[in-house]
Amino acid sequence: MSKTLIVAGLLVASMSTFTPIARGQMKATEAVHHEWWQHAVFYEVYPRSFSDSNNDGVGDLNGITSKLDYLQHLGVNAIWITPCFPSPQVDFGYDVSDYENIDPMYGTLADFDRLVTEGKAHGIKIILDFVPNHTSDQHKWFLESKASRTSPKRDWYIWRDGKGPNQPPNNWTSTFGGSAWKYDPTTGQYYYHYFYAEQPDLNWRNPEVVKAMLDAMRFWYERGVAGFRLDAVDTLYEDPDLKDNPVLPGNDKFGYPNTHEIYNKKLPEVHDIMRAMRKVADGYGAVLIGETWTQNVAQLREYYGVRNDELQMPMDLMMTEFKQVSAPVFREHIGAVESTGGWPVFVISNHDIMRSYTRWGDGVHNDDIAKMMSAMYLMLRGTPVMYYGEEIGMENNDPKSKDEVRDPIGRRGWPLEKGRDGERKPMQWSDAKNAGFTEGTPWLPVAPNYVTHNVATETADPQSMLNFYRRLLELRRDEPALREGQYAALNPQDPNVFAFVRRLKGEAVLVALNMSGSSQTVKIDLKAAGFSKPKMRVLLTSSHTPITKVSTDIEMEPFSALIAKTVK
Ligand code: NOJ
């Protein structure tokens, strides 16, 4: 860790500065104008698994509406609903067959309108999931496209001749296993699909596609959605010459050679489309959240746009790749994200990756670790995107055998790839049958820890994870320094305790996180952050023996969080 990182976080304040600020350079101004989404708490709902109002075993929109009181009380301001449009459900909604309707399994457009209206009454905005990279193979556009080589929709997708008999056009592989090309005997050509064969890629080089898709976004803005989460934006464009990707050593989980996906991922043209989508969004005051898988913060920075004219909220998904809690690792990463000058969007879990509770749990202190990590990411500068159930400590619960698997990639890749069922289990509302999710047979079985980790039980327990989350979100709402304050890391060499301050106009909130499994004494010195010997008051702690006073040496229990504030 370089010395300059000590002060890294003191520096970067507002969205309005687009030039990355060098680490080590002081910046006097404090946060200026903030947009609604910068102060909001976002919450991802996987609709199949959230709440089932008609007891058919699959969650639905009316189920979500019935839980708005819960979400409001938790402190959520916007919900992102993963695709609820008509779909054959091969990829559980990410195979859209009509962009301008609701799948009957989830309800009707009238149900959706009611959700928007009720959401408004609860101070909760609705964000939909837009899937621009591909449609379902049952979408009328694709059915028309595949009908003949001369179809007016032929060029809406990516069709090519094979290299020879039984040879696809190139070596590109689908991220869901196998070749990314499927031969279609009707016209004797192959079509390209980065995901399942039932998800043919749209051809974004065709202006008619661009128009149709932007119109679909307008359709929902007109119905009151506050923005979109954009699916798989990295893969919108492909090299027009279809050059082979360089082959790397080894095979993927599906037994195909690893490749470096330079010709079908993150092409520069993606940014043109991000700008076009942003223009439309700006007309409605809407926000765009990106599913942006990046290897480093430089790549993440690109998604904000050179003139901050692309995505307002490209998700930082890099933390989900950190396998263990470690003070130096998180301090370094957050310092780097801060140095980009963009508004951070921290994510620790979603419907495609192992839940953070399981990823970071050590099997003994899982609840303590989960509370500590929530204090980390909810107290940072930026907008958090929570994943349903993380607030009650839902765990991953992978299928035990191949025949239990619902997610097709789990069936194809078993046992190396078990699929994503484990992170998509029904929400745990109570300790009743099926965790109170449904009175029918749930589409996925509930995870066993529902007996102890559920909304009803945890609401009644003042020390529960749920009540800890509520308190954290209250602090975010009530403390201006947590909403807008600058970030500064403290004690940069500490291998165990990650500590930082958020400061605003002569006030500072201190966050100290003991990321080790042993007790630690942490030295608190806020001089570098501009406070010499401040008096401090404890706002919240996850310690089993509560900390009541903040001195210059604080004793912290293993895997615990302390949040304190300067008092005048
Ligand atoms: C990313 C989504 O999050 C994932 O669930 C889906 O399978 C792929 N994109 C394809 O749409």
XYZ file of C-alpha atoms and ligand atoms in Angstrom:
579
model
C 0.000 0.000 0.000
C 1.541 3.289 -1.009
C 1.795 6.150 1.403
C -0.230 8.341 -0.915
C -3.247 6.136 -0.325
C -3.399 7.389 3.250
C -4.992 10.530 2.058
C -6.524 9.149 -1.114
C -10.035 9.355 0.133
C -9.735 12.905 1.406
C -9.702 14.041 -2.075
C -12.480 13.096 -4.314
C -15.720 14.785 -3.672
C -18.245 15.323 -6.293
C -19.699 13.871 -9.435
C -19.302 17.205 -11.088
C -15.548 16.679 -11.399
C -14.959 14.315 -14.263
C -11.197 14.463 -14.430
C -9.781 11.803 -12.176
C -8.063 13.507 -9.287
C -4.546 12.311 -8.618
C -4.131 10.470 -5.380
C -2.457 12.776 -2.917
C -3.880 16.014 -4.235
C -6.107 17.937 -1.811
C -9.470 19.136 -2.992
C -11.155 21.816 -0.993
C -14.686 21.740 -2.324
C -17.232 19.446 -0.758
C -20.062 17.656 -2.456
C -22.208 19.988 -4.488
C -25.314 19.069 -6.377
C -26.442 15.486 -5.925
C -29.021 13.585 -7.961
C -31.773 11.501 -6.335
C -30.060 8.213 -7.126
C -26.912 9.285 -5.320
C -28.737 9.312 -2.009
C -30.954 6.353 -2.680
C -30.580 2.794 -1.465
C -31.266 0.337 -4.289
C -32.482 -3.192 -3.681
C -32.535 -5.994 -6.238
C -35.657 -8.155 -6.321
C -35.559 -11.475 -8.159
C -39.305 -11.633 -8.790
C -39.579 -15.421 -9.028
C -38.294 -15.680 -5.487
C -39.540 -12.662 -3.567
C -43.188 -13.123 -2.692
C -45.868 -15.313 -4.229
C -49.316 -13.696 -4.026
C -51.246 -16.382 -5.922
C -49.536 -19.426 -4.423
C -48.438 -20.957 -7.718
C -44.916 -21.362 -6.339
C -43.441 -18.458 -8.317
C -43.220 -14.903 -6.995
C -45.081 -12.110 -8.780
C -45.622 -8.360 -9.034
C -48.541 -8.304 -6.593
C -46.274 -10.141 -4.178
C -43.723 -7.348 -4.489
C -46.407 -4.702 -3.999
C -47.534 -6.456 -0.835
C -44.018 -6.070 0.599
C -43.579 -2.354 0.000
C -44.214 -1.574 3.673
C -41.373 -3.907 4.584
C -39.030 -2.333 2.041
C -39.927 1.177 3.122
C -39.335 0.343 6.760
C -35.995 -1.210 5.835
C -34.936 2.066 4.221
C -35.010 1.133 0.535
C -35.666 3.909 -2.007
C -35.600 2.050 -5.328
C -36.101 -1.544 -6.358
C -34.547 -3.136 -9.414
C -36.727 -5.990 -10.602
C -34.949 -8.555 -12.779
C -36.809 -9.210 -16.068
C -40.535 -9.726 -15.666
C -41.396 -9.430 -19.378
C -42.964 -12.230 -21.424
C -40.382 -14.953 -21.783
C -40.101 -18.703 -22.326
C -38.033 -18.579 -19.098
C -35.081 -20.555 -20.458
C -32.844 -18.070 -18.637
C -35.580 -17.152 -16.136
C -36.604 -13.961 -17.899
C -33.314 -12.911 -19.502
C -34.722 -14.383 -22.720
C -37.291 -11.697 -23.515
C -39.959 -12.434 -26.105
C -41.766 -9.085 -25.820
C -40.113 -5.958 -24.442
C -43.367 -4.116 -23.880
C -45.449 -6.347 -21.663
C -45.484 -8.333 -18.423
C -45.245 -12.112 -18.349
C -48.603 -13.528 -17.153
C -46.630 -15.542 -14.603
C -45.816 -12.241 -12.899
C -49.124 -10.450 -13.498
C -50.378 -7.820 -15.895
C -49.529 -4.324 -17.032
C -52.247 -3.119 -14.659
C -50.445 -4.876 -11.787
C -47.260 -3.178 -12.874
C -48.939 0.237 -12.930
C -50.258 -0.398 -9.437
C -46.764 -1.290 -8.272
C -45.452 2.016 -9.647
C -48.255 3.972 -7.965
C -47.961 2.167 -4.647
C -44.191 2.453 -4.880
C -44.534 6.202 -5.182
C -46.725 6.284 -2.098
C -43.954 4.415 -0.237
C -41.134 6.576 -1.605
C -39.856 3.649 -3.663
C -38.982 4.010 -7.325
C -39.143 1.144 -9.798
C -36.149 0.176 -11.919
C -36.607 -2.445 -14.619
C -34.013 -4.742 -16.118
C -33.384 -4.078 -19.785
C -31.827 -6.857 -21.855
C -30.300 -5.233 -24.934
C -27.746 -7.848 -25.957
C -30.158 -10.567 -27.054
C -33.811 -11.534 -27.322
C -35.489 -14.879 -26.860
C -35.420 -17.145 -29.901
C -39.220 -16.954 -29.579
C -39.321 -13.170 -30.025
C -41.260 -12.292 -33.180
C -38.219 -10.407 -34.482
C -36.105 -13.549 -34.383
C -38.842 -15.788 -35.784
C -39.083 -13.383 -38.704
C -35.316 -13.127 -39.015
C -34.774 -16.856 -39.210
C -37.618 -17.430 -41.711
C -35.521 -16.575 -44.774
C -32.240 -15.010 -45.810
C -34.187 -12.160 -47.399
C -36.401 -11.409 -44.404
C -36.502 -7.667 -43.574
C -35.456 -8.663 -40.058
C -32.588 -10.902 -41.225
C -29.964 -8.322 -40.343
C -31.459 -7.690 -36.881
C -29.404 -10.653 -35.674
C -25.945 -11.954 -36.532
C -26.106 -14.588 -39.237
C -23.081 -16.038 -41.009
C -22.057 -18.983 -43.154
C -19.976 -21.656 -41.469
C -16.277 -21.992 -42.248
C -17.007 -25.342 -43.836
C -19.304 -28.322 -43.294
C -20.176 -28.551 -39.572
C -17.763 -25.705 -38.831
C -19.038 -22.569 -37.121
C -17.913 -19.176 -38.461
C -15.201 -18.775 -35.785
C -13.940 -19.993 -32.399
C -16.095 -17.808 -30.173
C -17.625 -19.642 -27.227
C -20.812 -19.011 -25.324
C -20.307 -18.019 -21.707
C -22.996 -20.617 -20.962
C -21.026 -23.419 -22.622
C -20.076 -24.616 -26.087
C -19.769 -22.776 -29.377
C -21.443 -19.371 -29.567
C -22.897 -20.316 -32.959
C -25.959 -22.376 -33.715
C -26.674 -23.805 -37.126
C -30.180 -23.207 -38.394
C -31.168 -25.657 -41.155
C -34.033 -23.442 -42.438
C -31.609 -21.104 -44.143
C -28.345 -23.034 -43.821
C -26.581 -20.373 -41.755
C -25.353 -19.989 -38.188
C -26.561 -17.358 -35.724
C -24.522 -15.947 -32.873
C -25.507 -16.258 -29.207
C -23.146 -15.202 -26.422
C -25.510 -16.769 -23.858
C -27.867 -19.734 -24.425
C -28.744 -20.746 -27.982
C -32.279 -19.605 -27.063
C -30.860 -16.069 -26.647
C -29.721 -14.902 -30.114
C -27.646 -11.698 -30.063
C -29.184 -8.618 -31.614
C -27.171 -6.767 -34.244
C -26.640 -3.300 -32.767
C -24.945 -2.163 -35.980
C -28.412 -2.085 -37.535
C -30.068 1.328 -36.900
C -33.529 -0.287 -36.908
C -32.503 -2.365 -33.898
C -31.238 0.723 -32.111
C -34.512 2.522 -32.751
C -36.709 -0.394 -31.696
C -34.782 -0.874 -28.466
C -34.703 2.799 -27.509
C -38.445 2.903 -28.173
C -38.937 -0.020 -25.798
C -37.104 1.939 -23.112
C -39.342 4.957 -23.757
C -42.403 2.723 -23.381
C -41.444 1.995 -19.754
C -40.295 5.518 -18.938
C -43.737 6.693 -20.032
C -45.222 4.158 -17.592
C -43.243 5.648 -14.747
C -40.067 3.614 -14.366
C -37.221 5.589 -12.847
C -34.465 3.849 -14.775
C -33.009 0.588 -15.964
C -30.408 -1.894 -14.966
C -28.759 -2.737 -18.272
C -27.941 -6.384 -18.771
C -24.688 -7.616 -20.314
C -23.572 -4.344 -21.859
C -20.020 -5.609 -22.339
C -21.116 -7.909 -25.137
C -23.339 -5.638 -27.252
C -20.942 -5.502 -30.191
C -18.818 -7.991 -32.084
C -15.953 -7.545 -34.480
C -17.601 -7.336 -37.948
C -14.857 -9.527 -39.453
C -15.502 -12.169 -36.794
C -11.806 -12.710 -36.119
C -10.978 -15.724 -33.947
C -10.273 -14.902 -30.311
C -6.752 -15.813 -29.122
C -6.764 -19.211 -27.447
C -5.479 -19.420 -23.870
C -4.205 -22.473 -21.983
C -6.754 -24.782 -20.369
C -10.465 -25.378 -20.738
C -13.505 -23.606 -19.329
C -16.013 -25.236 -16.971
C -17.844 -26.678 -19.943
C -14.741 -28.310 -21.434
C -14.126 -25.764 -24.209
C -10.749 -24.044 -24.732
C -10.315 -20.796 -22.812
C -10.034 -17.769 -25.051
C -9.242 -14.096 -24.627
C -12.508 -12.484 -25.696
C -11.074 -9.454 -27.413
C -13.269 -9.563 -30.506
C -16.681 -9.966 -28.892
C -16.433 -8.046 -25.611
C -16.039 -4.405 -24.577
C -15.756 -3.097 -28.139
C -15.489 0.719 -28.311
C -18.888 0.969 -30.061
C -20.567 -0.060 -26.790
C -19.945 3.475 -25.563
C -21.875 5.009 -28.468
C -24.929 3.044 -27.427
C -24.476 3.884 -23.760
C -24.507 7.547 -24.779
C -27.620 7.079 -26.904
C -29.428 5.345 -24.035
C -28.302 8.055 -21.634
C -29.720 10.768 -23.871
C -33.113 9.086 -23.764
C -32.845 8.533 -19.999
C -31.958 12.175 -19.400
C -35.197 13.204 -21.078
C -37.024 11.412 -18.256
C -34.666 12.161 -15.345
C -33.949 8.433 -15.262
C -30.916 6.532 -14.090
C -28.944 3.820 -15.895
C -27.249 1.113 -13.876
C -24.785 -1.065 -15.740
C -24.011 -4.723 -15.377
C -20.391 -3.849 -15.897
C -17.960 -6.667 -15.275
C -14.567 -5.045 -15.117
C -11.114 -6.235 -14.166
C -9.932 -2.914 -12.798
C -11.087 0.600 -12.021
C -9.732 1.996 -15.283
C -12.239 -0.164 -17.174
C -14.969 0.818 -14.746
C -14.188 4.512 -15.269
C -14.825 4.139 -19.003
C -18.454 3.271 -18.379
C -19.163 6.654 -16.821
C -18.192 8.157 -20.184
C -15.445 10.625 -20.957
C -17.891 13.468 -20.381
C -19.878 11.570 -17.777
C -22.455 11.053 -20.483
C -22.863 7.269 -20.301
C -23.954 5.285 -17.245
C -24.582 7.170 -14.016
C -24.249 3.920 -12.079
C -21.867 1.362 -13.581
C -21.819 -1.352 -10.930
C -18.508 -2.111 -9.295
C -18.761 -5.896 -9.235
C -15.100 -6.415 -8.457
C -15.635 -6.847 -4.716
C -17.702 -9.922 -5.409
C -14.506 -11.569 -6.629
C -12.687 -11.098 -3.315
C -12.890 -14.481 -1.702
C -11.997 -13.409 1.841
C -12.407 -10.408 4.069
C -9.099 -8.611 4.293
C -8.445 -5.047 5.435
C -5.579 -4.345 2.985
C -7.490 -5.767 0.012
C -10.666 -3.744 0.610
C -8.734 -0.578 1.545
C -6.693 -0.765 -1.629
C -9.700 -1.429 -3.860
C -11.848 1.307 -2.381
C -8.967 3.795 -2.596
C -8.618 2.938 -6.268
C -12.350 3.308 -6.945
C -12.375 6.666 -5.150
C -9.491 7.866 -7.290
C -11.547 7.536 -10.499
C -13.657 10.553 -9.588
C -16.872 8.718 -10.469
C -19.756 8.105 -8.091
C -19.144 4.583 -6.732
C -21.762 1.856 -6.949
C -20.769 -0.928 -4.604
C -22.364 -4.342 -4.963
C -21.593 -7.394 -2.844
C -24.179 -9.920 -4.102
C -26.615 -10.569 -6.909
C -28.575 -13.322 -8.634
C -25.547 -14.610 -10.579
C -22.957 -14.943 -7.845
C -22.551 -16.673 -4.521
C -24.247 -14.705 -1.745
C -21.825 -12.588 0.282
C -22.988 -14.261 3.508
C -21.553 -17.558 2.276
C -18.634 -16.150 0.283
C -17.189 -14.236 3.207
C -18.468 -16.386 6.043
C -15.961 -18.614 7.852
C -18.617 -21.064 9.016
C -18.295 -19.902 12.626
C -18.760 -16.134 12.649
C -20.975 -15.785 9.593
C -23.455 -13.366 11.164
C -20.702 -11.187 12.634
C -18.868 -11.076 9.324
C -22.030 -10.267 7.387
C -22.864 -7.387 9.748
C -19.341 -6.027 9.552
C -19.306 -6.152 5.754
C -22.679 -4.433 5.555
C -21.275 -1.646 7.731
C -18.427 -1.353 5.269
C -20.303 -1.054 2.031
C -23.316 0.850 3.312
C -21.146 3.490 4.988
C -18.969 4.139 1.949
C -19.396 7.069 -0.397
C -21.603 6.013 -3.299
C -24.849 4.198 -3.935
C -25.305 0.628 -2.719
C -27.300 -1.969 -4.614
C -28.467 -4.563 -2.088
C -29.627 -8.061 -3.017
C -32.889 -9.318 -1.529
C -32.393 -11.287 1.657
C -28.875 -10.096 2.374
C -30.377 -8.004 5.169
C -31.498 -11.141 7.009
C -28.375 -13.192 6.317
C -29.656 -15.420 3.549
C -27.037 -17.967 2.615
C -26.178 -19.695 -0.621
C -27.736 -23.074 -0.890
C -26.510 -24.923 -3.944
C -28.308 -28.005 -5.302
C -26.931 -31.234 -3.898
C -27.340 -33.282 -7.063
C -27.636 -32.644 -10.760
C -31.296 -33.634 -10.961
C -32.217 -30.882 -8.471
C -30.728 -28.172 -10.701
C -33.079 -25.693 -12.407
C -30.550 -23.323 -13.947
C -29.503 -24.789 -17.348
C -25.825 -23.894 -16.915
C -25.816 -26.015 -13.771
C -27.109 -28.993 -15.697
C -24.648 -28.477 -18.506
C -21.625 -27.777 -16.313
C -22.290 -30.098 -13.355
C -20.363 -30.606 -11.092
C -17.823 -27.846 -11.820
C -20.637 -25.399 -12.526
C -23.616 -25.897 -10.232
C -25.620 -23.030 -11.707
C -27.173 -20.107 -9.898
C -30.068 -21.702 -8.010
C -28.121 -21.380 -4.753
C -28.325 -17.578 -4.695
C -31.933 -17.433 -5.945
C -33.734 -19.225 -3.120
C -37.132 -17.935 -1.923
C -37.083 -14.923 0.376
C -37.328 -15.946 4.012
C -40.266 -14.077 5.503
C -40.940 -16.242 8.542
C -40.272 -19.645 10.064
C -43.576 -20.946 8.668
C -43.759 -23.560 5.912
C -41.773 -22.491 2.823
C -40.452 -19.560 4.852
C -43.743 -17.746 4.258
C -42.868 -17.272 0.573
C -45.752 -19.317 -0.819
C -48.465 -21.706 0.233
C -47.877 -23.691 -2.947
C -44.756 -25.625 -3.892
C -41.901 -23.137 -4.275
C -40.099 -23.241 -7.619
C -36.871 -23.736 -5.652
C -36.765 -25.226 -2.173
C -36.132 -22.762 0.655
C -32.684 -22.678 2.272
C -32.498 -24.457 5.656
C -31.371 -21.378 7.608
C -34.852 -19.863 7.135
C -35.722 -21.237 10.567
C -33.415 -18.745 12.266
C -32.864 -16.147 9.549
C -36.175 -14.690 8.537
C -37.929 -11.341 8.607
C -40.427 -12.134 11.376
C -37.927 -13.599 13.824
C -35.333 -10.938 13.159
C -37.773 -8.070 13.435
C -38.430 -9.143 17.009
C -34.733 -9.376 17.925
C -33.018 -6.031 18.560
C -29.580 -7.588 17.910
C -30.546 -9.196 14.615
C -28.886 -8.610 11.280
C -32.101 -7.106 9.986
C -32.243 -4.501 12.735
C -28.554 -3.773 12.218
C -29.236 -3.108 8.519
C -32.197 -0.891 9.364
C -30.024 1.135 11.681
C -27.261 1.439 9.057
C -29.715 2.647 6.464
C -31.161 5.117 8.938
C -27.657 6.480 9.527
C -27.115 6.863 5.781
C -30.335 8.822 5.606
C -29.783 10.992 8.669
C -26.069 11.777 8.630
C -25.120 14.276 5.942
C -21.464 13.175 6.170
C -22.509 9.649 5.189
C -24.561 10.857 2.268
C -22.183 13.384 0.837
C -18.971 13.419 2.821
C -15.546 12.775 1.413
C -13.866 9.458 2.069
C -10.481 9.115 3.752
C -8.795 5.883 4.747
C -7.053 5.817 8.133
C -4.161 3.663 9.372
C -3.087 2.522 5.901
C -0.659 -0.075 7.189
C -3.071 -1.842 9.545
C -3.342 -5.462 8.349
C -6.473 -6.201 10.390
C -8.658 -3.163 10.850
C -9.983 -1.232 7.900
C -10.889 2.226 9.162
C -12.074 5.270 7.288
C -13.805 8.563 7.847
C -16.497 10.325 5.905
C -16.259 14.039 6.487
C -18.383 17.006 5.605
C -18.326 20.598 6.752
C -16.425 20.146 9.987
C -18.078 16.836 10.870
C -16.697 13.350 10.526
C -18.124 9.882 10.827
C -15.592 7.207 11.658
C -16.075 3.607 10.510
C -13.748 0.956 11.947
C -14.005 -2.663 10.834
C -12.026 -5.406 12.458
C -11.696 -7.826 9.572
C -9.677 -10.339 11.577
C -10.726 -13.268 13.728
C -8.942 -11.890 16.816
C -9.458 -8.866 19.045
C -7.593 -5.775 17.891
C -6.667 -2.441 19.372
C -7.135 0.272 16.825
C -5.514 3.681 17.167
C -7.780 6.532 16.244
C -6.020 9.623 15.002
C -8.064 11.898 12.778
C -5.399 14.588 12.397
C -4.732 13.671 8.767
C -8.465 14.061 8.149
C -8.408 17.534 9.686
C -9.596 16.757 13.238
C -7.149 16.983 16.081
C -8.416 15.238 19.187
C -12.118 15.354 18.326
C -14.730 14.259 20.866
C -16.670 11.353 19.451
C -19.944 9.628 20.120
C -20.758 6.034 19.179
C -23.537 5.793 16.615
C -23.612 2.034 16.130
C -21.578 -1.038 16.870
C -21.972 -4.696 16.020
C -19.882 -5.824 19.027
C -21.470 -8.326 21.367
C -20.232 -6.191 24.262
C -21.226 -2.758 23.076
C -18.570 -0.059 22.803
C -19.833 3.059 24.501
C -16.817 5.380 24.424
C -14.370 6.270 21.683
C -10.848 6.804 22.964
C -7.598 7.010 21.008
C -7.145 3.261 21.447
C -10.264 1.242 20.799
C -10.532 -2.441 21.618
C -12.461 -4.197 18.905
C -13.927 -7.684 19.019
C -13.170 -10.079 16.131
C -15.185 -9.314 12.993
C -16.910 -6.269 14.410
C -17.834 -2.799 13.229
C -17.858 0.519 15.033
C -19.397 3.703 13.720
C -18.851 6.950 15.609
C -19.264 10.634 14.970
C -17.436 13.785 15.994
C -19.344 16.010 18.398
C -18.876 19.734 18.572
C -26.597 -11.292 -16.874
C -27.754 -11.653 -15.991
O -27.545 -11.099 -14.725
C -27.817 -13.159 -15.991
O -28.697 -13.654 -15.003
C -28.213 -13.606 -17.365
O -28.204 -15.008 -17.420
C -27.247 -13.064 -18.429
N -26.913 -11.692 -18.231
C -27.836 -13.177 -19.801
O -28.881 -12.262 -19.960
